Amino acid sequence: MSGRVALPDGATIVVIGGGPAGSFFAIRALRKAREHGRRLDLLILEKEQELNFYESACPFASRGGCNYCAGGISPKLAEVLREDGLALPDGIVQGRTDRIVVHGDWKSIELTVPEGKEVLSVFRGSRPNKRLERYTNFDSYLLSRAVDEGARVITAEAREAHFSADGRALIGYRVADGERVRDETVGADLAVFAGGVNQQMGKEAGSGRLFQMVEELIPDYRPPKVRQALISEMQGEEDDLRYMAGELHFAQYGSKDLRIEMSSLIPKERWMTVVLLGKSVDEARPTEYLEIVKGFLGLPHIRRLLPGEVNLKPVCLCHPNMTVGMARNPFGHRTAVIGDMAVSRLYKDGILSAYTTANALADCIFSSGVDRGSLKMFYRPTVADLHGDNRFGKMVFFVTREVFSRPILSRIFYQSLLTERKNRPRQKRRLEGVLWKISSGDDTYRHIFAETLRPRTAWLIFAGGVLVTIRNYLTERLFGLEWGDFGRYPTGVPLEEVEKKRREIMTVLGLEPFTGQPEFERMYSIRMKADEKAVFRQLGKFGDEDRKYFKPRFVNVHRTVGGPNEVGSTVRYDVLLSRLSFNVVLEKVVAGRYLLYRVQGGFPRGGVLTFDIDRSRPGGGFLTIYVAFNFPTSRNPLKRLGWYLFKLAFPGYVHDVIWNHSLCELKHVAELDQE
Ligand SMILES: Cc1cc2nc3c(=O)[nH]c(=O)nc-3n(C[C@H](O)[C@H](O)[C@H](O)COP(=O)(O)OP(=O)(O)OC[C@H]3O[C@@H](n4cnc5c(N)ncnc54)[C@H](O)[C@@H]3O)c2cc1C
């Protein structure tokens, strides 16, 4: 069995497994064969039964079952699918993500999906069962595209493998034809194993029949290391999850009792796919799985994500294996192993690595051959490269887990990212770029790791994170701001959105634009799961003694004239130095939407304070606060100098710290105040 063995014209290739790896390989191999003017008989054996939906308008045969996957399609995968003419049709796409939310013990960080990038979600199989359109799913779609290219698909389980006397691989498979079963054998010039690692869920990958078959053909093959995950499909009522549409959540921590290292929540219309990995999952008995999922959804940082009273029911729950290592010798004479059975990108993008290994194999067999030497030379490097990259991935995930699961580190990182967001345009934000790549899988772990080591990254974290956090912490202490029994949320607005929102507020409220940039300008925004009436009611308490927010030490804020949200009502800010005290007068109200206060007296006189409730989604929206004023000046040179020095010394960050804290409190009370 030595020497180069080319794939003959009219060769038969048997692919065991019609998941992504099997379909991607079939598509590429059949296209290559056409390019090279070669005939190819490509047979895919897929053990999942075909579904029959007599009334469905589905143009292709659909596979049943489930491939135990969250169905997240990374930007890279979406891109290569488009380039290969395999762009996912609308029916297959369950969700288009516009925001990835990374949860940290201090605060969550929202990352908007950059223009031109796509993050999608799909169902891999027909589950969850109650789905109306369960015949449309990702694996069936890919398989149908393989059939379009000329693949034959047989619903059968591969059960045996050995070499024939002339060195071809013989694959025995069982076809279930209703009640009857029949065993058949097919000879292959190349056997491709793409059966994944979930033949026996929860057991070491190598213990199943499929792996024994591989070892029959490649005696020194050893399966990759796997780790157990928990995956659950949760179902809500019709509109329950609409509030979360377009979001994708990642959290790398649980609690002291629920040790979670990696988790994702992907809302898909009425469903939400929850994936968990961590020590608590590793050590759990099957009877504990449901409790783990429920416990996870009940954790404060997760509970806060879910809209109000939503009651999610787990309709599917399983504990599949996830590939976390690399198989030894995933190639042999006329035999190769692809997809999860060979290697997978660590914790992200397994489908993309299935694509990568499948394509590398298809390229290799046409450019070189199907003998062990050719596969070692031209196929193995791709598998080894993915594995090598995963080593960096381990370090990246270790660091991010440590950072996001600790309040202090998480606060520092959050702060540095926010500082950068407020000061630099999106395309120049390094920290946001790195976090985007980690969470979306948009770059190799190698590159991500290298970027985190750059001195510039360390500087951004030190100057924008460590120093600013110390300063903010001291400010909170000074003004008596305690983080009580309510969540902490980001309120910073990225530079590019400030401009847009300012224009909107000015236009709607008929405000005279400032000449030039106001000398002091701040915008804060917070997402609320409360309707506008509740938010408006709470805003009406601005200045009331019994309000539950905006009560910093040293600043006595109280209404002196009028009632809640009443035009002409006046709220007084008394500060230590009476010369700095001022009034804000409610000048305009657009019910349920905008409040415009004008500043009278004090240093910010003539300035504005506006509240804007933008209810962009059912069940919630954003409350945005906009503050702008110019510092006073005077004809008297001494006074002018005095105001100038005051402007230089004015601690704008105190305003940020107080309003961030107040908005988190306000969100909390408004959400409790739903009618
Ligand atoms: C909990 C979890 C969540 C994940 N989430 C994501 C995600 O969001 N995004 C992402 O990109 N990746 C994700 N992955 C990884 C991804 O699922 C895998 O990397 C990917 O499915 C690998 O594809 P594959 O074709 O190698 O194997 P599989 O998808 O497992 O497909 C194997 C196919 O072979 C068939 N088969 C098996 N044995 C036989 C046999 N003896 N005869 C015939 N057919 C057989 C099976 O029925 C199946 O259809 C996740 C994995 C897990 C465990």
JSON list of C-alpha atoms in Angstrom, two decimals, residues 51-232:
[
{"chain": "A", "resi": 51, "resn": "LEU", "atom": "CA", "xyz": [-39.01, 13.10, 6.95]},
{"chain": "A", "resi": 52, "resn": "ASN", "atom": "CA", "xyz": [-42.15, 13.11, 4.94]},
{"chain": "A", "resi": 53, "resn": "PHE", "atom": "CA", "xyz": [-44.14, 16.27, 4.90]},
{"chain": "A", "resi": 54, "resn": "TYR", "atom": "CA", "xyz": [-46.70, 15.65, 2.25]},
{"chain": "A", "resi": 55, "resn": "GLU", "atom": "CA", "xyz": [-48.05, 19.13, 2.25]},
{"chain": "A", "resi": 56, "resn": "SER", "atom": "CA", "xyz": [-44.82, 20.96, 2.52]},
{"chain": "A", "resi": 57, "resn": "ALA", "atom": "CA", "xyz": [-43.63, 23.07, -0.33]},
{"chain": "A", "resi": 58, "resn": "CYS", "atom": "CA", "xyz": [-40.11, 22.12, 0.61]},
{"chain": "A", "resi": 59, "resn": "PRO", "atom": "CA", "xyz": [-38.08, 21.63, -2.56]},
{"chain": "A", "resi": 60, "resn": "PHE", "atom": "CA", "xyz": [-35.76, 19.05, -1.06]},
{"chain": "A", "resi": 61, "resn": "ALA", "atom": "CA", "xyz": [-35.83, 15.94, 1.05]},
{"chain": "A", "resi": 62, "resn": "SER", "atom": "CA", "xyz": [-35.51, 16.76, 4.69]},
{"chain": "A", "resi": 63, "resn": "ARG", "atom": "CA", "xyz": [-33.61, 14.91, 7.36]},
{"chain": "A", "resi": 64, "resn": "GLY", "atom": "CA", "xyz": [-35.10, 14.30, 10.73]},
{"chain": "A", "resi": 65, "resn": "GLY", "atom": "CA", "xyz": [-33.42, 14.44, 14.12]},
{"chain": "A", "resi": 66, "resn": "CYS", "atom": "CA", "xyz": [-30.99, 16.95, 15.40]},
{"chain": "A", "resi": 67, "resn": "ASN", "atom": "CA", "xyz": [-27.28, 17.47, 15.17]},
{"chain": "A", "resi": 68, "resn": "TYR", "atom": "CA", "xyz": [-26.90, 18.79, 18.71]},
{"chain": "A", "resi": 69, "resn": "CYS", "atom": "CA", "xyz": [-25.67, 22.20, 17.81]},
{"chain": "A", "resi": 70, "resn": "ALA", "atom": "CA", "xyz": [-26.68, 25.77, 18.64]},
{"chain": "A", "resi": 71, "resn": "GLY", "atom": "CA", "xyz": [-26.75, 26.62, 14.95]},
{"chain": "A", "resi": 72, "resn": "GLY", "atom": "CA", "xyz": [-24.74, 29.83, 15.17]},
{"chain": "A", "resi": 73, "resn": "ILE", "atom": "CA", "xyz": [-23.37, 30.80, 11.76]},
{"chain": "A", "resi": 74, "resn": "SER", "atom": "CA", "xyz": [-20.28, 32.96, 12.16]},
{"chain": "A", "resi": 75, "resn": "PRO", "atom": "CA", "xyz": [-19.49, 35.89, 9.85]},
{"chain": "A", "resi": 76, "resn": "LYS", "atom": "CA", "xyz": [-16.67, 33.90, 8.25]},
{"chain": "A", "resi": 77, "resn": "LEU", "atom": "CA", "xyz": [-18.90, 30.93, 7.58]},
{"chain": "A", "resi": 78, "resn": "ALA", "atom": "CA", "xyz": [-21.67, 33.15, 6.19]},
{"chain": "A", "resi": 79, "resn": "GLU", "atom": "CA", "xyz": [-19.06, 34.74, 3.94]},
{"chain": "A", "resi": 80, "resn": "VAL", "atom": "CA", "xyz": [-17.66, 31.48, 2.56]},
{"chain": "A", "resi": 81, "resn": "LEU", "atom": "CA", "xyz": [-21.16, 30.13, 2.01]},
{"chain": "A", "resi": 82, "resn": "ARG", "atom": "CA", "xyz": [-21.97, 33.21, -0.05]},
{"chain": "A", "resi": 83, "resn": "GLU", "atom": "CA", "xyz": [-18.72, 32.93, -2.00]},
{"chain": "A", "resi": 84, "resn": "ASP", "atom": "CA", "xyz": [-19.45, 29.28, -2.76]},
{"chain": "A", "resi": 85, "resn": "GLY", "atom": "CA", "xyz": [-22.96, 30.04, -3.98]},
{"chain": "A", "resi": 86, "resn": "LEU", "atom": "CA", "xyz": [-24.41, 28.35, -0.89]},
{"chain": "A", "resi": 87, "resn": "ALA", "atom": "CA", "xyz": [-25.91, 31.46, 0.74]},
{"chain": "A", "resi": 88, "resn": "LEU", "atom": "CA", "xyz": [-28.65, 30.40, 3.12]},
{"chain": "A", "resi": 89, "resn": "PRO", "atom": "CA", "xyz": [-32.19, 31.01, 1.90]},
{"chain": "A", "resi": 90, "resn": "ASP", "atom": "CA", "xyz": [-34.51, 32.97, 4.18]},
{"chain": "A", "resi": 91, "resn": "GLY", "atom": "CA", "xyz": [-36.48, 29.92, 5.22]},
{"chain": "A", "resi": 92, "resn": "ILE", "atom": "CA", "xyz": [-33.35, 28.32, 6.69]},
{"chain": "A", "resi": 93, "resn": "VAL", "atom": "CA", "xyz": [-32.26, 31.40, 8.60]},
{"chain": "A", "resi": 94, "resn": "GLN", "atom": "CA", "xyz": [-34.01, 31.59, 11.96]},
{"chain": "A", "resi": 95, "resn": "GLY", "atom": "CA", "xyz": [-32.40, 34.75, 13.17]},
{"chain": "A", "resi": 96, "resn": "ARG", "atom": "CA", "xyz": [-30.13, 37.54, 11.98]},
{"chain": "A", "resi": 97, "resn": "THR", "atom": "CA", "xyz": [-28.02, 38.85, 14.80]},
{"chain": "A", "resi": 98, "resn": "ASP", "atom": "CA", "xyz": [-27.41, 42.57, 14.95]},
{"chain": "A", "resi": 99, "resn": "ARG", "atom": "CA", "xyz": [-25.87, 42.62, 18.46]},
{"chain": "A", "resi": 100, "resn": "ILE", "atom": "CA", "xyz": [-23.59, 40.26, 20.27]},
{"chain": "A", "resi": 101, "resn": "VAL", "atom": "CA", "xyz": [-23.77, 40.78, 24.02]},
{"chain": "A", "resi": 102, "resn": "VAL", "atom": "CA", "xyz": [-20.80, 39.64, 26.08]},
{"chain": "A", "resi": 103, "resn": "HIS", "atom": "CA", "xyz": [-21.65, 39.38, 29.76]},
{"chain": "A", "resi": 104, "resn": "GLY", "atom": "CA", "xyz": [-19.20, 40.38, 32.42]},
{"chain": "A", "resi": 105, "resn": "ASP", "atom": "CA", "xyz": [-19.60, 40.26, 36.17]},
{"chain": "A", "resi": 106, "resn": "TRP", "atom": "CA", "xyz": [-19.47, 44.06, 36.21]},
{"chain": "A", "resi": 107, "resn": "LYS", "atom": "CA", "xyz": [-21.49, 44.91, 33.11]},
{"chain": "A", "resi": 108, "resn": "SER", "atom": "CA", "xyz": [-22.36, 43.49, 29.74]},
{"chain": "A", "resi": 109, "resn": "ILE", "atom": "CA", "xyz": [-20.81, 44.76, 26.57]},
{"chain": "A", "resi": 110, "resn": "GLU", "atom": "CA", "xyz": [-22.92, 45.09, 23.45]},
{"chain": "A", "resi": 111, "resn": "LEU", "atom": "CA", "xyz": [-21.16, 44.74, 20.14]},
{"chain": "A", "resi": 112, "resn": "THR", "atom": "CA", "xyz": [-23.04, 45.73, 17.03]},
{"chain": "A", "resi": 113, "resn": "VAL", "atom": "CA", "xyz": [-22.40, 43.52, 14.05]},
{"chain": "A", "resi": 114, "resn": "PRO", "atom": "CA", "xyz": [-20.35, 45.64, 11.64]},
{"chain": "A", "resi": 115, "resn": "GLU", "atom": "CA", "xyz": [-21.83, 46.55, 8.30]},
{"chain": "A", "resi": 116, "resn": "GLY", "atom": "CA", "xyz": [-21.16, 43.92, 5.66]},
{"chain": "A", "resi": 117, "resn": "LYS", "atom": "CA", "xyz": [-20.88, 41.12, 8.23]},
{"chain": "A", "resi": 118, "resn": "GLU", "atom": "CA", "xyz": [-23.57, 38.56, 8.93]},
{"chain": "A", "resi": 119, "resn": "VAL", "atom": "CA", "xyz": [-24.14, 36.54, 12.06]},
{"chain": "A", "resi": 120, "resn": "LEU", "atom": "CA", "xyz": [-27.00, 34.11, 11.52]},
{"chain": "A", "resi": 121, "resn": "SER", "atom": "CA", "xyz": [-28.73, 31.36, 13.42]},
{"chain": "A", "resi": 122, "resn": "VAL", "atom": "CA", "xyz": [-30.32, 28.22, 12.08]},
{"chain": "A", "resi": 123, "resn": "PHE", "atom": "CA", "xyz": [-31.82, 24.97, 13.25]},
{"chain": "A", "resi": 124, "resn": "ARG", "atom": "CA", "xyz": [-29.55, 22.12, 12.30]},
{"chain": "A", "resi": 125, "resn": "GLY", "atom": "CA", "xyz": [-32.28, 19.46, 12.12]},
{"chain": "A", "resi": 126, "resn": "SER", "atom": "CA", "xyz": [-36.03, 19.05, 12.45]},
{"chain": "A", "resi": 127, "resn": "ARG", "atom": "CA", "xyz": [-36.09, 19.60, 16.20]},
{"chain": "A", "resi": 128, "resn": "PRO", "atom": "CA", "xyz": [-37.53, 21.19, 18.28]},
{"chain": "A", "resi": 129, "resn": "ASN", "atom": "CA", "xyz": [-40.51, 19.06, 17.43]},
{"chain": "A", "resi": 130, "resn": "LYS", "atom": "CA", "xyz": [-43.22, 21.66, 17.66]},
{"chain": "A", "resi": 131, "resn": "ARG", "atom": "CA", "xyz": [-41.64, 23.81, 15.03]},
{"chain": "A", "resi": 132, "resn": "LEU", "atom": "CA", "xyz": [-44.07, 24.27, 12.15]},
{"chain": "A", "resi": 133, "resn": "GLU", "atom": "CA", "xyz": [-41.46, 24.44, 9.43]},
{"chain": "A", "resi": 134, "resn": "ARG", "atom": "CA", "xyz": [-39.16, 21.81, 10.75]},
{"chain": "A", "resi": 135, "resn": "TYR", "atom": "CA", "xyz": [-38.44, 20.39, 7.31]},
{"chain": "A", "resi": 136, "resn": "THR", "atom": "CA", "xyz": [-36.43, 23.50, 6.59]},
{"chain": "A", "resi": 137, "resn": "ASN", "atom": "CA", "xyz": [-33.14, 23.18, 8.38]},
{"chain": "A", "resi": 138, "resn": "PHE", "atom": "CA", "xyz": [-29.48, 23.78, 7.75]},
{"chain": "A", "resi": 139, "resn": "ASP", "atom": "CA", "xyz": [-28.28, 20.18, 7.42]},
{"chain": "A", "resi": 140, "resn": "SER", "atom": "CA", "xyz": [-31.09, 19.27, 5.00]},
{"chain": "A", "resi": 141, "resn": "TYR", "atom": "CA", "xyz": [-30.34, 22.36, 2.95]},
{"chain": "A", "resi": 142, "resn": "LEU", "atom": "CA", "xyz": [-26.64, 21.51, 2.62]},
{"chain": "A", "resi": 143, "resn": "LEU", "atom": "CA", "xyz": [-27.44, 17.92, 1.80]},
{"chain": "A", "resi": 144, "resn": "SER", "atom": "CA", "xyz": [-29.86, 19.05, -0.89]},
{"chain": "A", "resi": 145, "resn": "ARG", "atom": "CA", "xyz": [-27.14, 21.24, -2.36]},
{"chain": "A", "resi": 146, "resn": "ALA", "atom": "CA", "xyz": [-24.82, 18.22, -2.42]},
{"chain": "A", "resi": 147, "resn": "VAL", "atom": "CA", "xyz": [-27.56, 16.32, -4.30]},
{"chain": "A", "resi": 148, "resn": "ASP", "atom": "CA", "xyz": [-27.82, 19.24, -6.75]},
{"chain": "A", "resi": 149, "resn": "GLU", "atom": "CA", "xyz": [-24.10, 18.81, -7.43]},
{"chain": "A", "resi": 150, "resn": "GLY", "atom": "CA", "xyz": [-24.66, 15.13, -8.19]},
{"chain": "A", "resi": 151, "resn": "ALA", "atom": "CA", "xyz": [-24.27, 13.31, -4.85]},
{"chain": "A", "resi": 152, "resn": "ARG", "atom": "CA", "xyz": [-26.43, 10.28, -4.10]},
{"chain": "A", "resi": 153, "resn": "VAL", "atom": "CA", "xyz": [-27.79, 10.11, -0.58]},
{"chain": "A", "resi": 154, "resn": "ILE", "atom": "CA", "xyz": [-28.87, 6.87, 1.06]},
{"chain": "A", "resi": 155, "resn": "THR", "atom": "CA", "xyz": [-30.63, 6.83, 4.39]},
{"chain": "A", "resi": 156, "resn": "ALA", "atom": "CA", "xyz": [-28.51, 4.17, 6.01]},
{"chain": "A", "resi": 157, "resn": "GLU", "atom": "CA", "xyz": [-26.21, 3.56, 8.91]},
{"chain": "A", "resi": 158, "resn": "ALA", "atom": "CA", "xyz": [-22.64, 2.62, 8.11]},
{"chain": "A", "resi": 159, "resn": "ARG", "atom": "CA", "xyz": [-21.76, -0.35, 10.32]},
{"chain": "A", "resi": 160, "resn": "GLU", "atom": "CA", "xyz": [-18.62, -2.03, 9.05]},
{"chain": "A", "resi": 161, "resn": "ALA", "atom": "CA", "xyz": [-15.45, -1.28, 7.17]},
{"chain": "A", "resi": 162, "resn": "HIS", "atom": "CA", "xyz": [-12.48, -3.22, 5.92]},
{"chain": "A", "resi": 163, "resn": "PHE", "atom": "CA", "xyz": [-10.16, -3.39, 2.95]},
{"chain": "A", "resi": 164, "resn": "SER", "atom": "CA", "xyz": [-10.77, -5.67, 0.00]},
{"chain": "A", "resi": 165, "resn": "ALA", "atom": "CA", "xyz": [-7.97, -7.77, -1.41]},
{"chain": "A", "resi": 166, "resn": "ASP", "atom": "CA", "xyz": [-7.27, -5.11, -4.06]},
{"chain": "A", "resi": 167, "resn": "GLY", "atom": "CA", "xyz": [-6.91, -2.41, -1.41]},
{"chain": "A", "resi": 168, "resn": "ARG", "atom": "CA", "xyz": [-10.28, -0.66, -1.81]},
{"chain": "A", "resi": 169, "resn": "ALA", "atom": "CA", "xyz": [-12.30, 0.27, 1.25]},
{"chain": "A", "resi": 170, "resn": "LEU", "atom": "CA", "xyz": [-15.46, -1.78, 1.69]},
{"chain": "A", "resi": 171, "resn": "ILE", "atom": "CA", "xyz": [-18.20, -0.10, 3.68]},
{"chain": "A", "resi": 172, "resn": "GLY", "atom": "CA", "xyz": [-21.09, -2.16, 5.06]},
{"chain": "A", "resi": 173, "resn": "TYR", "atom": "CA", "xyz": [-24.28, -0.29, 5.79]},
{"chain": "A", "resi": 174, "resn": "ARG", "atom": "CA", "xyz": [-27.78, -1.02, 6.99]},
{"chain": "A", "resi": 175, "resn": "VAL", "atom": "CA", "xyz": [-30.81, 0.39, 5.27]},
{"chain": "A", "resi": 176, "resn": "ALA", "atom": "CA", "xyz": [-34.00, 0.52, 7.27]},
{"chain": "A", "resi": 177, "resn": "ASP", "atom": "CA", "xyz": [-36.89, 0.16, 4.88]},
{"chain": "A", "resi": 178, "resn": "GLY", "atom": "CA", "xyz": [-39.95, 0.47, 7.07]},
{"chain": "A", "resi": 179, "resn": "GLU", "atom": "CA", "xyz": [-40.01, -2.65, 9.26]},
{"chain": "A", "resi": 180, "resn": "ARG", "atom": "CA", "xyz": [-37.48, -4.43, 7.08]},
{"chain": "A", "resi": 181, "resn": "VAL", "atom": "CA", "xyz": [-33.77, -3.92, 7.30]},
{"chain": "A", "resi": 182, "resn": "ARG", "atom": "CA", "xyz": [-31.23, -4.94, 4.73]},
{"chain": "A", "resi": 183, "resn": "ASP", "atom": "CA", "xyz": [-27.47, -4.91, 4.88]},
{"chain": "A", "resi": 184, "resn": "GLU", "atom": "CA", "xyz": [-25.42, -3.88, 1.88]},
{"chain": "A", "resi": 185, "resn": "THR", "atom": "CA", "xyz": [-21.79, -3.23, 1.07]},
{"chain": "A", "resi": 186, "resn": "VAL", "atom": "CA", "xyz": [-20.18, -0.72, -1.24]},
{"chain": "A", "resi": 187, "resn": "GLY", "atom": "CA", "xyz": [-16.59, -0.57, -2.44]},
{"chain": "A", "resi": 188, "resn": "ALA", "atom": "CA", "xyz": [-14.89, 2.80, -2.36]},
{"chain": "A", "resi": 189, "resn": "ASP", "atom": "CA", "xyz": [-11.79, 4.32, -3.91]},
{"chain": "A", "resi": 190, "resn": "LEU", "atom": "CA", "xyz": [-11.95, 6.64, -0.96]},
{"chain": "A", "resi": 191, "resn": "ALA", "atom": "CA", "xyz": [-13.88, 6.37, 2.31]},
{"chain": "A", "resi": 192, "resn": "VAL", "atom": "CA", "xyz": [-14.54, 9.66, 4.03]},
{"chain": "A", "resi": 193, "resn": "PHE", "atom": "CA", "xyz": [-15.65, 9.56, 7.65]},
{"chain": "A", "resi": 194, "resn": "ALA", "atom": "CA", "xyz": [-17.76, 12.55, 8.58]},
{"chain": "A", "resi": 195, "resn": "GLY", "atom": "CA", "xyz": [-19.95, 11.05, 11.28]},
{"chain": "A", "resi": 196, "resn": "GLY", "atom": "CA", "xyz": [-19.33, 13.58, 14.06]},
{"chain": "A", "resi": 197, "resn": "VAL", "atom": "CA", "xyz": [-18.71, 12.65, 17.68]},
{"chain": "A", "resi": 198, "resn": "ASN", "atom": "CA", "xyz": [-22.22, 11.97, 18.88]},
{"chain": "A", "resi": 199, "resn": "GLN", "atom": "CA", "xyz": [-22.98, 8.39, 18.02]},
{"chain": "A", "resi": 200, "resn": "GLN", "atom": "CA", "xyz": [-23.17, 7.66, 21.72]},
{"chain": "A", "resi": 201, "resn": "MET", "atom": "CA", "xyz": [-24.02, 10.83, 23.46]},
{"chain": "A", "resi": 202, "resn": "GLY", "atom": "CA", "xyz": [-22.18, 11.49, 26.66]},
{"chain": "A", "resi": 203, "resn": "LYS", "atom": "CA", "xyz": [-19.63, 8.70, 26.10]},
{"chain": "A", "resi": 204, "resn": "GLU", "atom": "CA", "xyz": [-16.08, 9.08, 24.90]},
{"chain": "A", "resi": 205, "resn": "ALA", "atom": "CA", "xyz": [-16.16, 9.49, 21.14]},
{"chain": "A", "resi": 206, "resn": "GLY", "atom": "CA", "xyz": [-13.93, 6.46, 20.56]},
{"chain": "A", "resi": 207, "resn": "SER", "atom": "CA", "xyz": [-16.30, 4.00, 22.18]},
{"chain": "A", "resi": 208, "resn": "GLY", "atom": "CA", "xyz": [-18.79, 3.87, 19.27]},
{"chain": "A", "resi": 209, "resn": "ARG", "atom": "CA", "xyz": [-19.02, 1.53, 16.32]},
{"chain": "A", "resi": 210, "resn": "LEU", "atom": "CA", "xyz": [-18.15, 4.26, 13.85]},
{"chain": "A", "resi": 211, "resn": "PHE", "atom": "CA", "xyz": [-14.78, 4.86, 15.44]},
{"chain": "A", "resi": 212, "resn": "GLN", "atom": "CA", "xyz": [-14.06, 1.15, 15.42]},
{"chain": "A", "resi": 213, "resn": "MET", "atom": "CA", "xyz": [-14.74, 1.23, 11.68]},
{"chain": "A", "resi": 214, "resn": "VAL", "atom": "CA", "xyz": [-12.21, 4.01, 11.24]},
{"chain": "A", "resi": 215, "resn": "GLU", "atom": "CA", "xyz": [-9.65, 2.11, 13.28]},
{"chain": "A", "resi": 216, "resn": "GLU", "atom": "CA", "xyz": [-10.25, -0.88, 11.07]},
{"chain": "A", "resi": 217, "resn": "LEU", "atom": "CA", "xyz": [-9.06, 1.17, 8.08]},
{"chain": "A", "resi": 218, "resn": "ILE", "atom": "CA", "xyz": [-6.59, 3.40, 9.93]},
{"chain": "A", "resi": 219, "resn": "PRO", "atom": "CA", "xyz": [-5.20, 1.34, 12.83]},
{"chain": "A", "resi": 220, "resn": "ASP", "atom": "CA", "xyz": [-3.28, 4.27, 14.33]},
{"chain": "A", "resi": 221, "resn": "TYR", "atom": "CA", "xyz": [-6.25, 6.67, 14.23]},
{"chain": "A", "resi": 222, "resn": "ARG", "atom": "CA", "xyz": [-7.27, 7.96, 17.66]},
{"chain": "A", "resi": 223, "resn": "PRO", "atom": "CA", "xyz": [-10.42, 10.04, 18.13]},
{"chain": "A", "resi": 224, "resn": "PRO", "atom": "CA", "xyz": [-10.21, 13.64, 19.28]},
{"chain": "A", "resi": 225, "resn": "LYS", "atom": "CA", "xyz": [-10.76, 14.61, 22.87]},
{"chain": "A", "resi": 226, "resn": "VAL", "atom": "CA", "xyz": [-14.33, 15.66, 23.50]},
{"chain": "A", "resi": 227, "resn": "ARG", "atom": "CA", "xyz": [-16.06, 17.54, 26.25]},
{"chain": "A", "resi": 228, "resn": "GLN", "atom": "CA", "xyz": [-19.65, 17.25, 27.26]},
{"chain": "A", "resi": 229, "resn": "ALA", "atom": "CA", "xyz": [-21.99, 20.18, 26.67]},
{"chain": "A", "resi": 230, "resn": "LEU", "atom": "CA", "xyz": [-25.59, 20.78, 27.60]},
{"chain": "A", "resi": 231, "resn": "ILE", "atom": "CA", "xyz": [-27.92, 22.09, 24.95]},
{"chain": "A", "resi": 232, "resn": "SER", "atom": "CA", "xyz": [-31.54, 22.95, 25.42]}
]
